[in-house]
XYZ file of C-alpha atoms in Angstrom:
711
model
C 79.202 88.989 73.501
C 80.526 92.495 72.733
C 83.718 94.193 73.897
C 83.578 97.798 75.072
C 86.782 99.784 75.649
C 87.578 103.406 76.532
C 88.123 105.713 73.588
C 90.884 108.188 74.344
C 89.496 110.759 71.963
C 86.063 110.758 73.526
C 86.954 110.254 77.199
C 86.265 113.278 79.345
C 87.405 114.227 82.757
C 84.005 113.466 84.146
C 84.031 109.866 83.021
C 87.422 109.037 84.372
C 86.367 108.513 87.977
C 83.646 106.165 86.835
C 86.170 104.197 84.800
C 88.498 104.072 87.726
C 85.755 102.801 89.919
C 84.762 100.185 87.366
C 88.386 99.205 86.965
C 88.822 98.998 90.676
C 85.669 96.930 91.152
C 86.277 94.571 88.239
C 87.279 91.742 90.497
C 84.252 92.111 92.688
C 81.613 91.718 89.888
C 80.746 87.999 89.559
C 79.871 88.172 85.840
C 83.053 90.035 85.054
C 85.021 87.648 87.197
C 83.541 84.782 85.202
C 84.486 86.504 81.934
C 88.013 87.026 83.179
C 88.148 83.413 84.149
C 87.106 82.456 80.612
C 89.661 84.807 79.134
C 92.456 83.312 81.183
C 92.883 80.215 79.098
C 95.340 77.582 80.264
C 98.482 76.930 78.320
C 97.298 73.620 76.827
C 94.069 75.314 75.732
C 95.823 78.286 74.204
C 97.629 75.964 71.865
C 94.330 74.992 70.219
C 93.144 78.608 69.760
C 93.577 79.713 66.188
C 93.913 83.287 65.114
C 91.149 84.657 62.950
C 91.591 84.631 59.235
C 91.903 88.462 59.221
C 93.492 89.565 62.544
C 93.203 93.150 63.651
C 96.188 95.322 62.895
C 98.552 95.785 65.775
C 99.492 99.405 66.473
C 103.096 100.165 65.838
C 104.857 101.114 69.027
C 108.061 103.073 68.863
C 110.203 101.681 71.581
C 112.358 104.035 73.519
C 116.003 103.327 73.454
C 116.190 102.743 77.187
C 112.874 100.798 77.462
C 112.198 97.313 76.109
C 109.577 96.865 73.393
C 106.303 95.438 74.665
C 105.230 92.087 73.158
C 102.100 91.923 70.995
C 99.191 90.649 73.057
C 97.327 87.540 71.778
C 93.918 87.961 70.155
C 90.770 85.866 70.650
C 87.407 85.950 68.850
C 84.220 85.675 70.864
C 80.998 85.599 68.799
C 83.039 86.595 65.742
C 84.307 89.770 67.638
C 88.077 89.787 68.111
C 89.682 91.123 71.277
C 93.221 91.247 72.652
C 94.580 89.852 75.886
C 96.476 92.363 78.068
C 100.188 92.212 77.593
C 102.256 91.535 80.693
C 104.036 94.602 82.080
C 107.668 94.657 83.067
C 106.997 96.953 86.014
C 105.549 94.723 88.590
C 104.922 97.459 91.038
C 102.649 99.219 88.561
C 100.592 96.207 87.405
C 98.222 96.192 90.279
C 96.548 99.548 89.881
C 97.846 101.193 86.756
C 94.812 103.224 85.911
C 94.365 104.506 89.440
C 97.828 105.968 89.458
C 97.383 107.588 86.113
C 93.981 109.033 86.780
C 95.015 110.345 90.207
C 97.506 112.714 88.655
C 94.756 114.177 86.540
C 96.516 113.872 83.177
C 94.467 112.927 80.163
C 95.262 110.251 77.705
C 95.863 112.675 74.868
C 98.276 114.672 77.000
C 100.071 111.550 78.011
C 100.552 110.475 74.462
C 101.731 113.901 73.463
C 104.175 114.092 76.332
C 105.472 110.640 75.442
C 105.942 111.505 71.855
C 107.694 114.736 72.652
C 110.162 113.370 75.216
C 112.743 111.797 72.924
C 115.787 112.175 75.137
C 116.087 110.536 78.479
C 115.779 112.679 81.493
C 115.672 111.789 85.077
C 112.490 113.662 85.621
C 110.662 112.082 82.697
C 111.102 108.381 83.609
C 108.327 108.538 86.113
C 106.014 110.156 83.545
C 106.737 107.409 81.036
C 105.982 104.772 83.645
C 102.725 106.443 84.415
C 101.809 106.562 80.723
C 102.611 102.915 80.397
C 100.381 102.122 83.344
C 97.547 104.120 81.826
C 97.882 102.186 78.504
C 97.835 98.920 80.403
C 94.721 99.972 82.206
C 93.064 100.980 78.962
C 93.920 97.626 77.350
C 91.527 95.858 79.692
C 88.223 94.878 78.020
C 84.960 94.793 79.755
C 82.745 91.968 78.507
C 79.023 92.369 78.828
C 76.581 89.446 78.210
C 74.336 90.362 75.240
C 71.786 87.865 73.716
C 72.715 86.552 70.232
C 69.699 86.863 67.829
C 70.971 84.027 65.577
C 71.497 81.565 68.380
C 67.975 80.157 68.517
C 67.710 79.946 64.711
C 71.042 78.169 64.497
C 70.096 75.812 67.295
C 66.733 74.993 65.679
C 68.376 74.477 62.261
C 71.005 72.287 63.833
C 68.350 70.325 65.726
C 66.316 69.823 62.542
C 69.415 68.729 60.658
C 70.292 66.285 63.421
C 66.749 64.857 63.393
C 66.901 64.464 59.604
C 70.257 62.768 59.927
C 68.857 60.428 62.560
C 65.857 59.603 60.357
C 68.110 59.000 57.398
C 70.333 56.762 59.483
C 67.277 54.830 60.676
C 66.066 54.357 57.073
C 69.527 53.241 56.004
C 69.585 50.826 58.921
C 66.218 49.353 57.972
C 67.305 49.016 54.337
C 70.476 47.307 55.441
C 68.423 44.874 57.516
C 66.151 44.165 54.518
C 69.194 43.657 52.311
C 70.586 41.242 54.869
C 67.311 39.288 54.946
C 67.077 39.245 51.130
C 70.674 38.156 50.881
C 70.043 35.337 53.325
C 66.937 34.244 51.387
C 68.861 34.373 48.107
C 71.605 32.305 49.622
C 69.043 29.716 50.709
C 67.457 29.679 47.247
C 70.837 29.384 45.598
C 71.661 26.469 47.851
C 68.342 24.798 47.031
C 68.869 25.398 43.311
C 72.318 23.926 43.543
C 70.917 20.881 45.314
C 68.204 20.492 42.685
C 70.728 20.837 39.890
C 72.849 18.156 41.485
C 69.824 15.888 41.798
C 68.876 16.595 38.174
C 72.393 15.814 37.027
C 72.313 12.569 38.953
C 68.906 11.695 37.466
C 70.112 12.538 33.962
C 73.199 10.446 34.436
C 71.124 7.525 35.676
C 68.691 7.878 32.773
C 71.548 8.147 30.325
C 73.112 5.030 31.771
C 69.793 3.215 31.583
C 69.215 4.410 28.017
C 72.694 3.272 27.019
C 71.980 -0.164 28.433
C 68.631 -0.318 26.653
C 70.203 0.877 23.424
C 72.837 -1.819 23.608
C 70.191 -4.445 24.295
C 68.084 -3.125 21.420
C 71.031 -3.143 19.035
C 71.862 -6.655 20.076
C 68.285 -7.854 19.611
C 67.998 -6.069 16.265
C 71.192 -7.635 15.042
C 69.994 -11.058 16.109
C 66.585 -10.566 14.502
C 68.126 -9.182 11.338
C 70.550 -12.069 11.071
C 67.740 -14.563 11.601
C 65.549 -12.845 9.026
C 68.401 -12.685 6.545
C 69.117 -16.369 6.999
C 65.446 -17.208 6.627
C 65.218 -15.005 3.545
C 68.250 -16.697 2.027
C 66.726 -20.091 2.638
C 63.422 -19.035 1.122
C 65.183 -17.469 -1.830
C 67.145 -20.635 -2.465
C 64.045 -22.790 -2.209
C 62.109 -20.466 -4.513
C 64.932 -20.471 -7.028
C 64.944 -24.252 -6.939
C 61.193 -24.271 -7.499
C 61.538 -21.826 -10.366
C 64.226 -23.891 -12.030
C 62.072 -26.982 -11.661
C 64.654 -28.999 -9.725
C 62.186 -29.988 -7.035
C 59.089 -30.772 -9.077
C 58.011 -34.318 -8.452
C 56.637 -36.359 -11.292
C 56.412 -39.905 -12.576
C 59.230 -41.558 -14.549
C 58.216 -42.232 -18.178
C 59.172 -45.493 -19.936
C 61.549 -46.781 -17.283
C 61.773 -49.890 -15.300
C 60.987 -48.094 -12.093
C 57.692 -48.366 -10.397
C 55.176 -45.582 -10.951
C 55.069 -44.972 -7.228
C 58.742 -43.962 -7.112
C 58.919 -40.174 -7.566
C 61.594 -38.629 -9.695
C 62.832 -35.063 -9.974
C 62.543 -33.958 -13.574
C 64.811 -31.191 -14.740
C 63.336 -28.516 -16.932
C 66.279 -28.858 -19.285
C 65.209 -31.359 -21.952
C 66.998 -34.694 -21.891
C 68.267 -34.349 -18.326
C 67.016 -36.387 -15.410
C 68.246 -36.393 -11.873
C 68.200 -39.168 -9.349
C 65.205 -39.408 -7.039
C 65.502 -37.536 -3.807
C 65.731 -39.833 -0.782
C 63.659 -37.485 1.392
C 61.475 -35.394 -0.893
C 60.147 -32.294 0.842
C 56.654 -30.975 0.173
C 56.438 -28.066 -2.217
C 56.792 -24.616 -0.725
C 53.445 -22.816 -0.462
C 53.018 -19.829 -2.745
C 54.284 -16.508 -1.486
C 51.082 -14.607 -2.319
C 47.584 -16.019 -1.801
C 45.511 -16.526 -4.881
C 42.589 -14.130 -5.270
C 39.212 -15.405 -4.240
C 37.104 -16.623 -7.139
C 34.011 -14.544 -7.841
C 30.752 -16.346 -7.113
C 29.070 -18.031 -10.046
C 25.651 -16.663 -10.874
C 23.036 -19.390 -10.231
C 21.213 -18.605 -13.481
C 24.341 -18.282 -15.646
C 24.829 -20.547 -18.663
C 28.041 -22.522 -18.145
C 29.890 -23.721 -21.268
C 30.692 -27.446 -20.971
C 33.684 -27.118 -23.244
C 35.451 -24.792 -20.826
C 37.621 -26.085 -18.026
C 35.893 -26.178 -14.653
C 38.914 -24.600 -12.994
C 39.108 -21.607 -15.324
C 38.800 -18.372 -13.409
C 40.151 -15.861 -15.914
C 37.725 -14.500 -18.460
C 38.636 -12.889 -21.731
C 39.274 -9.150 -21.611
C 40.706 -6.579 -23.912
C 44.137 -6.952 -22.309
C 44.300 -10.423 -20.752
C 43.290 -13.732 -22.290
C 41.715 -16.695 -20.606
C 43.971 -18.874 -18.518
C 43.277 -22.144 -16.751
C 44.422 -23.636 -13.504
C 45.554 -26.707 -15.417
C 48.193 -24.537 -17.047
C 51.141 -23.327 -14.916
C 50.425 -19.838 -13.656
C 52.887 -17.010 -14.069
C 54.749 -15.760 -11.031
C 52.667 -13.436 -8.876
C 53.739 -9.786 -8.734
C 55.339 -8.362 -5.644
C 52.713 -5.619 -5.409
C 49.093 -5.606 -6.433
C 49.228 -3.129 -9.274
C 47.582 -2.938 -12.610
C 49.778 -5.017 -14.996
C 50.874 -3.377 -18.191
C 50.908 -5.057 -21.596
C 54.306 -5.567 -23.224
C 52.885 -5.438 -26.740
C 52.449 -9.225 -26.999
C 49.168 -10.980 -27.627
C 48.497 -13.970 -25.417
C 46.571 -16.928 -26.721
C 43.484 -18.324 -25.037
C 43.542 -21.513 -23.044
C 43.818 -24.588 -25.252
C 43.144 -28.229 -24.538
C 46.489 -29.332 -25.957
C 49.096 -30.639 -23.577
C 52.302 -28.875 -22.775
C 54.406 -31.591 -24.408
C 52.933 -30.799 -27.827
C 54.490 -27.309 -27.912
C 57.941 -26.989 -29.352
C 61.020 -26.046 -27.446
C 61.335 -22.775 -29.351
C 57.844 -21.714 -28.315
C 58.657 -22.532 -24.700
C 61.809 -20.494 -24.923
C 59.992 -17.523 -26.386
C 56.959 -17.641 -24.115
C 58.770 -18.239 -20.814
C 61.635 -16.070 -19.582
C 64.895 -17.525 -18.385
C 64.077 -18.048 -14.712
C 67.316 -19.882 -13.971
C 69.135 -16.559 -13.811
C 66.655 -14.034 -12.391
C 67.315 -10.338 -12.510
C 69.249 -9.000 -9.493
C 66.703 -6.234 -8.932
C 63.922 -8.798 -8.686
C 65.916 -10.736 -6.084
C 66.462 -7.560 -4.065
C 62.758 -6.743 -4.164
C 61.980 -10.314 -3.172
C 64.403 -10.076 -0.251
C 62.834 -6.819 0.937
C 59.383 -8.326 0.676
C 60.447 -11.337 2.738
C 61.875 -9.049 5.428
C 58.645 -7.067 5.500
C 60.210 -3.930 4.011
C 58.415 -2.074 1.249
C 60.978 -1.034 -1.331
C 58.603 1.291 -3.118
C 59.114 4.991 -2.718
C 55.517 5.896 -2.071
C 52.253 4.246 -1.264
C 49.423 4.268 -3.767
C 45.932 4.498 -2.397
C 43.755 1.649 -3.596
C 40.410 2.969 -4.744
C 37.286 1.166 -5.797
C 36.339 0.478 -9.358
C 35.059 3.598 -11.150
C 31.946 1.767 -12.432
C 30.788 0.660 -8.961
C 29.903 2.431 -5.772
C 30.003 1.196 -2.205
C 26.707 1.589 -0.342
C 26.494 4.334 2.216
C 27.174 3.018 5.694
C 25.189 4.678 8.414
C 27.002 4.847 11.685
C 25.053 4.391 14.859
C 24.824 7.760 16.564
C 24.878 8.070 20.295
C 21.961 9.585 22.113
C 22.026 13.361 21.924
C 24.550 13.545 19.080
C 22.034 14.951 16.586
C 20.907 17.671 18.982
C 24.518 18.612 19.768
C 25.390 18.740 16.056
C 22.460 21.029 15.318
C 23.438 23.275 18.236
C 27.049 23.507 17.033
C 25.996 24.213 13.438
C 23.676 27.009 14.581
C 26.422 28.746 16.595
C 29.136 28.253 13.966
C 26.959 29.643 11.168
C 26.022 32.588 13.393
C 29.697 33.419 14.031
C 30.619 33.130 10.332
C 27.595 35.199 9.301
C 25.581 32.651 7.291
C 22.376 30.667 7.769
C 23.025 27.737 5.437
C 25.901 26.323 3.456
C 25.174 28.122 0.175
C 25.233 31.508 1.932
C 29.026 31.307 2.006
C 28.940 32.141 -1.725
C 27.493 35.546 -0.834
C 30.890 36.587 0.566
C 33.026 36.743 -2.606
C 35.405 39.331 -1.137
C 36.469 36.852 1.541
C 36.550 33.602 -0.452
C 37.606 34.604 -3.982
C 39.453 37.938 -3.651
C 43.240 38.040 -3.358
C 45.691 40.300 -1.528
C 43.046 41.975 0.572
C 43.706 43.770 3.842
C 42.237 40.861 5.791
C 44.458 38.358 3.992
C 47.549 40.488 4.643
C 46.618 40.709 8.320
C 46.233 36.926 8.482
C 49.585 36.329 6.773
C 51.362 38.816 9.071
C 49.903 37.213 12.191
C 50.778 33.687 11.044
C 54.405 34.594 10.260
C 55.367 37.130 12.956
C 52.496 36.883 15.491
C 52.025 40.641 15.156
C 48.929 42.656 14.439
C 45.359 41.744 15.225
C 44.827 38.036 15.790
C 41.779 35.895 15.025
C 38.527 36.713 16.795
C 35.660 34.338 17.394
C 32.927 36.935 16.788
C 32.952 37.813 13.939
C 34.823 34.741 12.712
C 36.978 35.171 9.604
C 38.277 31.953 8.051
C 41.638 31.817 6.275
C 40.668 29.922 3.123
C 44.144 30.334 1.574
C 45.933 28.474 4.401
C 43.211 26.118 5.582
C 45.250 24.186 8.172
C 47.383 27.142 9.255
C 47.851 28.731 12.688
C 44.994 31.190 12.107
C 42.311 28.529 11.734
C 43.842 26.438 14.533
C 43.503 29.406 16.869
C 39.905 29.840 15.686
C 39.202 26.189 16.524
C 40.446 26.646 20.093
C 38.451 29.865 20.417
C 35.297 28.154 19.115
C 35.628 25.348 21.667
C 36.031 27.911 24.447
C 33.061 29.863 23.058
C 30.864 26.760 23.213
C 31.959 26.129 26.801
C 31.000 29.682 27.736
C 27.619 29.172 26.080
C 26.884 26.245 28.395
C 28.428 23.221 26.703
C 28.757 20.485 29.300
C 27.563 22.886 32.019
C 30.808 24.834 31.676
C 33.089 21.846 32.279
C 32.740 19.321 29.438
C 34.922 16.193 29.296
C 37.787 15.868 26.851
C 35.885 13.627 24.414
C 33.186 16.302 24.034
C 35.859 18.928 23.312
C 37.377 16.651 20.675
C 33.928 16.135 19.148
C 33.438 19.921 18.903
C 36.876 20.381 17.310
C 36.214 17.577 14.791
C 32.863 19.096 13.895
C 34.528 22.506 13.404
C 37.077 21.140 10.910
C 34.487 18.948 9.161
C 32.108 21.839 8.704
C 34.852 24.091 7.331
C 35.860 21.297 4.946
C 32.320 21.103 3.556
C 32.193 24.868 3.169
C 35.515 24.831 1.318
C 34.191 22.115 -1.031
C 31.210 24.316 -1.844
C 33.531 27.260 -2.486
C 35.750 25.276 -4.840
C 32.859 23.796 -6.804
C 31.337 27.216 -7.429
C 34.565 29.097 -8.088
C 34.254 31.406 -11.121
C 36.319 30.744 -14.204
C 39.172 32.873 -15.454
C 37.169 34.514 -18.280
C 33.740 34.209 -16.669
C 31.721 37.300 -15.943
C 29.573 37.553 -12.788
C 26.275 37.018 -14.621
C 27.442 33.816 -16.299
C 28.922 32.598 -13.044
C 25.705 33.213 -11.114
C 23.653 31.445 -13.792
C 25.970 28.440 -13.727
C 25.887 28.251 -9.934
C 22.116 28.490 -9.880
C 21.749 25.765 -12.523
C 24.068 23.450 -10.606
C 22.100 24.098 -7.449
C 18.848 23.181 -9.172
C 20.392 19.941 -10.448
C 21.542 19.063 -6.950
C 18.041 19.709 -5.666
C 16.584 17.354 -8.275
C 19.054 14.623 -7.303
C 18.346 15.230 -3.628
C 14.608 14.862 -4.212
C 15.166 11.583 -6.038
C 17.304 10.259 -3.242
C 14.679 11.333 -0.740
C 11.968 9.496 -2.659
C 14.081 6.326 -2.817
C 14.782 6.455 0.893
C 11.109 6.966 1.630
C 10.173 4.092 -0.672
C 12.616 1.820 1.159
C 11.119 2.770 4.533
C 7.569 2.225 3.264
C 8.366 -1.277 2.008
C 10.075 -2.177 5.276
C 6.987 -0.968 7.173
C 4.738 -3.090 4.948
C 6.823 -6.162 5.785
C 6.625 -5.334 9.491
C 2.847 -5.041 9.283
C 2.633 -8.616 8.003
C 5.185 -10.116 10.428
C 4.893 -10.979 14.128
C 6.867 -9.149 16.741
C 9.479 -11.884 17.239
C 11.099 -14.346 14.855
C 10.100 -17.274 17.066
C 6.432 -16.585 16.271
C 6.913 -17.176 12.538
C 5.135 -20.489 11.936
C 2.972 -20.156 8.816
C 4.082 -20.201 5.194
C 2.756 -16.716 4.635
C 4.859 -15.398 7.506
C 7.912 -17.161 6.094
C 7.189 -15.548 2.717
C 7.058 -12.118 4.295
C 10.266 -12.868 6.204
C 11.961 -13.661 2.870
C 10.591 -10.460 1.351
C 11.869 -8.499 4.319
C 15.348 -10.008 3.878
C 15.288 -9.106 0.168
C 14.343 -5.495 0.873
C 17.048 -5.200 3.517
C 19.622 -6.697 1.139
C 18.671 -4.279 -1.630
C 18.797 -1.228 0.591
C 17.845 2.297 -0.506
C 20.299 2.101 -3.422
C 18.396 -0.932 -4.734
C 15.098 0.913 -5.010
C 14.082 1.996 -8.503
C 14.022 5.671 -9.366
C 11.060 7.508 -10.792
C 10.280 10.817 -12.398
C 7.202 12.980 -12.644
C 4.839 12.325 -15.557
C 4.479 15.712 -17.215
C 1.920 14.464 -19.786
C -0.627 13.431 -17.170
C -2.875 15.795 -15.286
C -2.684 13.618 -12.193
C 0.346 13.534 -9.928
C 1.935 10.323 -11.193
C 5.531 9.122 -11.435
C 7.129 7.021 -14.182
C 9.355 4.228 -12.860
C 12.820 3.936 -14.397
C 14.655 0.724 -15.082
C 17.774 -0.268 -13.117
C 20.163 -2.060 -15.518
C 22.037 -4.088 -12.920
C 19.023 -5.339 -10.864
C 17.528 -8.768 -11.503
C 14.133 -8.761 -13.219
C 12.727 -11.221 -10.682
C 13.091 -8.594 -7.953
C 10.569 -6.389 -9.734
C 7.849 -8.976 -9.081
C 8.864 -9.197 -5.414
C 8.714 -5.452 -4.773
C 5.433 -5.118 -6.695
C 3.881 -7.777 -4.459
C 5.043 -5.795 -1.423
C 3.565 -2.539 -2.780
C 0.192 -4.175 -3.484
C -0.055 -5.361 0.127
C 0.113 -1.856 1.516
C -2.755 -1.093 3.880
C -4.118 2.405 3.336
C -6.720 2.269 6.127
C -6.447 2.013 9.855
C -8.220 -0.376 12.222
C -11.438 1.615 11.927
C -11.433 1.554 8.124
C -10.517 5.203 7.803
C -7.705 6.601 5.681
C -4.415 6.757 7.488
C -3.049 10.200 8.319
C -0.126 11.595 6.399
C 0.743 11.960 2.751
C -1.037 9.665 0.354
C 1.167 7.136 -1.458
C 2.564 8.183 -4.803
C 1.110 6.651 -7.922
C 3.939 4.871 -9.739
C 3.428 3.679 -13.319
C 5.606 1.013 -14.981
C 5.815 1.133 -18.758
C 6.651 -1.727 -21.098
C 9.814 -0.045 -22.269
C 10.923 2.112 -19.363
C 13.799 4.517 -19.482
C 17.067 3.576 -17.836
C 18.027 5.164 -14.581
C 20.634 7.932 -14.655
C 22.586 6.149 -11.959
C 25.424 4.490 -13.823
C 27.307 3.027 -10.879
C 26.049 -0.259 -9.489
C 26.212 -0.833 -5.729
C 28.729 -3.361 -4.451
C 28.327 -6.099 -1.883
C 24.897 -7.365 -2.925
C 24.013 -11.081 -3.231
C 25.043 -12.373 -6.628
C 21.507 -13.467 -7.611
C 20.259 -9.885 -7.144
C 22.347 -8.752 -10.102
C 20.979 -9.255 -13.591
C 22.310 -12.450 -15.188
C 23.209 -10.970 -18.570
C 24.688 -7.870 -17.004
C 26.841 -9.918 -14.605
C 28.129 -12.254 -17.316
C 29.288 -9.356 -19.441
C 31.566 -8.153 -16.663
C 35.248 -8.982 -16.878
C 36.995 -10.959 -14.204
C 38.473 -7.853 -12.627
C 35.090 -6.154 -12.510
C 33.507 -9.207 -10.912
C 36.207 -9.128 -8.244
C 35.674 -5.390 -7.711
C 31.912 -5.892 -7.449
C 32.405 -7.919 -4.220
C 29.268 -9.946 -4.811
C 28.138 -12.196 -1.957
C 26.643 -15.646 -2.144
C 23.145 -16.084 -3.515
C 20.065 -15.754 -1.324
C 18.042 -18.257 -3.395
C 14.773 -16.357 -3.172
């Protein structure tokens, strides 16, 4: 909206009638009447109207001395355009048509203002002129409002509408988020309640388990105390009885040179000259704490000395002398260890009686057993309770001069094929074809502080860096049982499953078999690496020559073992050719003879077959048989009879397919076999008589000879 008012300086005489007409018709125009209605604000509305921040300056009016000063009209801003309300006039009779009266007289506004400013003194003729001037000013103060379109209105309305829509969208998003927060809060409350319930249940379960464990612990402590007290009492009783036996207070013997009957037993004290009264209820002697070792079997062809005691089981050695069962045995040791010599020389068993020795000799040869050492009693008490008082356990190994025969375990069906399959894949991942190819990787097996070794150590300690990979597979030979190789084992099992092991879902026992094979194969590779490790001052050429020489020696030994195994199989096949299918069909003497030969061959085993070597002096391919020192000479005749019965032709009289049998020559004075260790567990009559008799008692025990076959 815009306000338009008359300008006194521009108003002409021609425009005054038009203004008068417009002023006279102002009430009849409906738009102007509406504007006037808007301008006439009620009193309660006028209170809320605020003046603009920069109001228009009010013209200074010089009031006449006889006229009152007109009040400043109020201002109002419409569309940021201020305008002033008409001030009320004191002359009521001139308020109705002020402009009409002024314009009718034909005086201009400028003249009116001049005449008003000039008339300073009151005059009766000038009052009417002043009233007319006042009416003209009142008429000019009216504002005509014309409706003009605002160009910013639509833009403001659209901006406001867009802002309102954005606000509504934002409020909707906030509302949805609040609803989601409410739902999440409710779900969290439910979870918290469930967790609290579970924690309460867990606490109750823990309390019940703790109560149950306390009860069990009390019962266990009670039972342990009872068992310990019983064992201690039993140990005390045994200790007392053993001490009595050691002191000789309970040995029962006959009474010499007395009037008593020989049937009346009497307890003889070991102290000379002292005798105690016979016990009314003599108890049987306490059995020995440790069982006596089993006597080695006597060779059927051995020459037994008639002067020796039949109960003698100790033979003379470089440390121990012969002892007889007729002589009281020394107390058995608490642990089966090798006894050490105290620097004394023991005498062999003599036929003289114990009474012929002097008391001084008895005192020197036998310790004072009446007062045993406290440490021995403590060890004895621990042994009775089943507690080993030793700090560590010592592994009992076989005798160094003997060797236990190889025991072949029965393999399940398909085990050999699976082993070959695993070996092929494992060697492929490591980058070798056979075991000796591992020596071709010296940078991995013999070098130190390499980048690969540092990577392995960093991964094992901090689990950082590159971990183990299955292809290519790098073994940590420095820390064989460390985390690196354990991870490789798991990866190898998974690799085999991916390659089709067990159709992708093998059972647990197959997985364990694969893991065991992995560790066993790595162990054999590590043994090869250690055996062929170069010396400190050994150059590469010397090392390679030594490794190659050792390999050739192993090949020679392997060929000998192969020939012995093949010889054993050939002799077994010869026995089968001369035997019926079942044992019930053996009826003739010849069949019984072949059954005995078969038993002998089976008892000898591959280790009982004689070795041979190539005859370099002969042009033909012959082998010289070597002598086995420990084998009985009679067995040579048995195996020769088996070899002579070999059938070299088939049923049609033609030569059998396959390799021809080797020609083995036996000399009068054959060379001894390089195998120094005799196999254990053979029948005693399979060992050579002279060789067996030269063995000491301990060696005969370690040989573990079985009873004779009587072939």
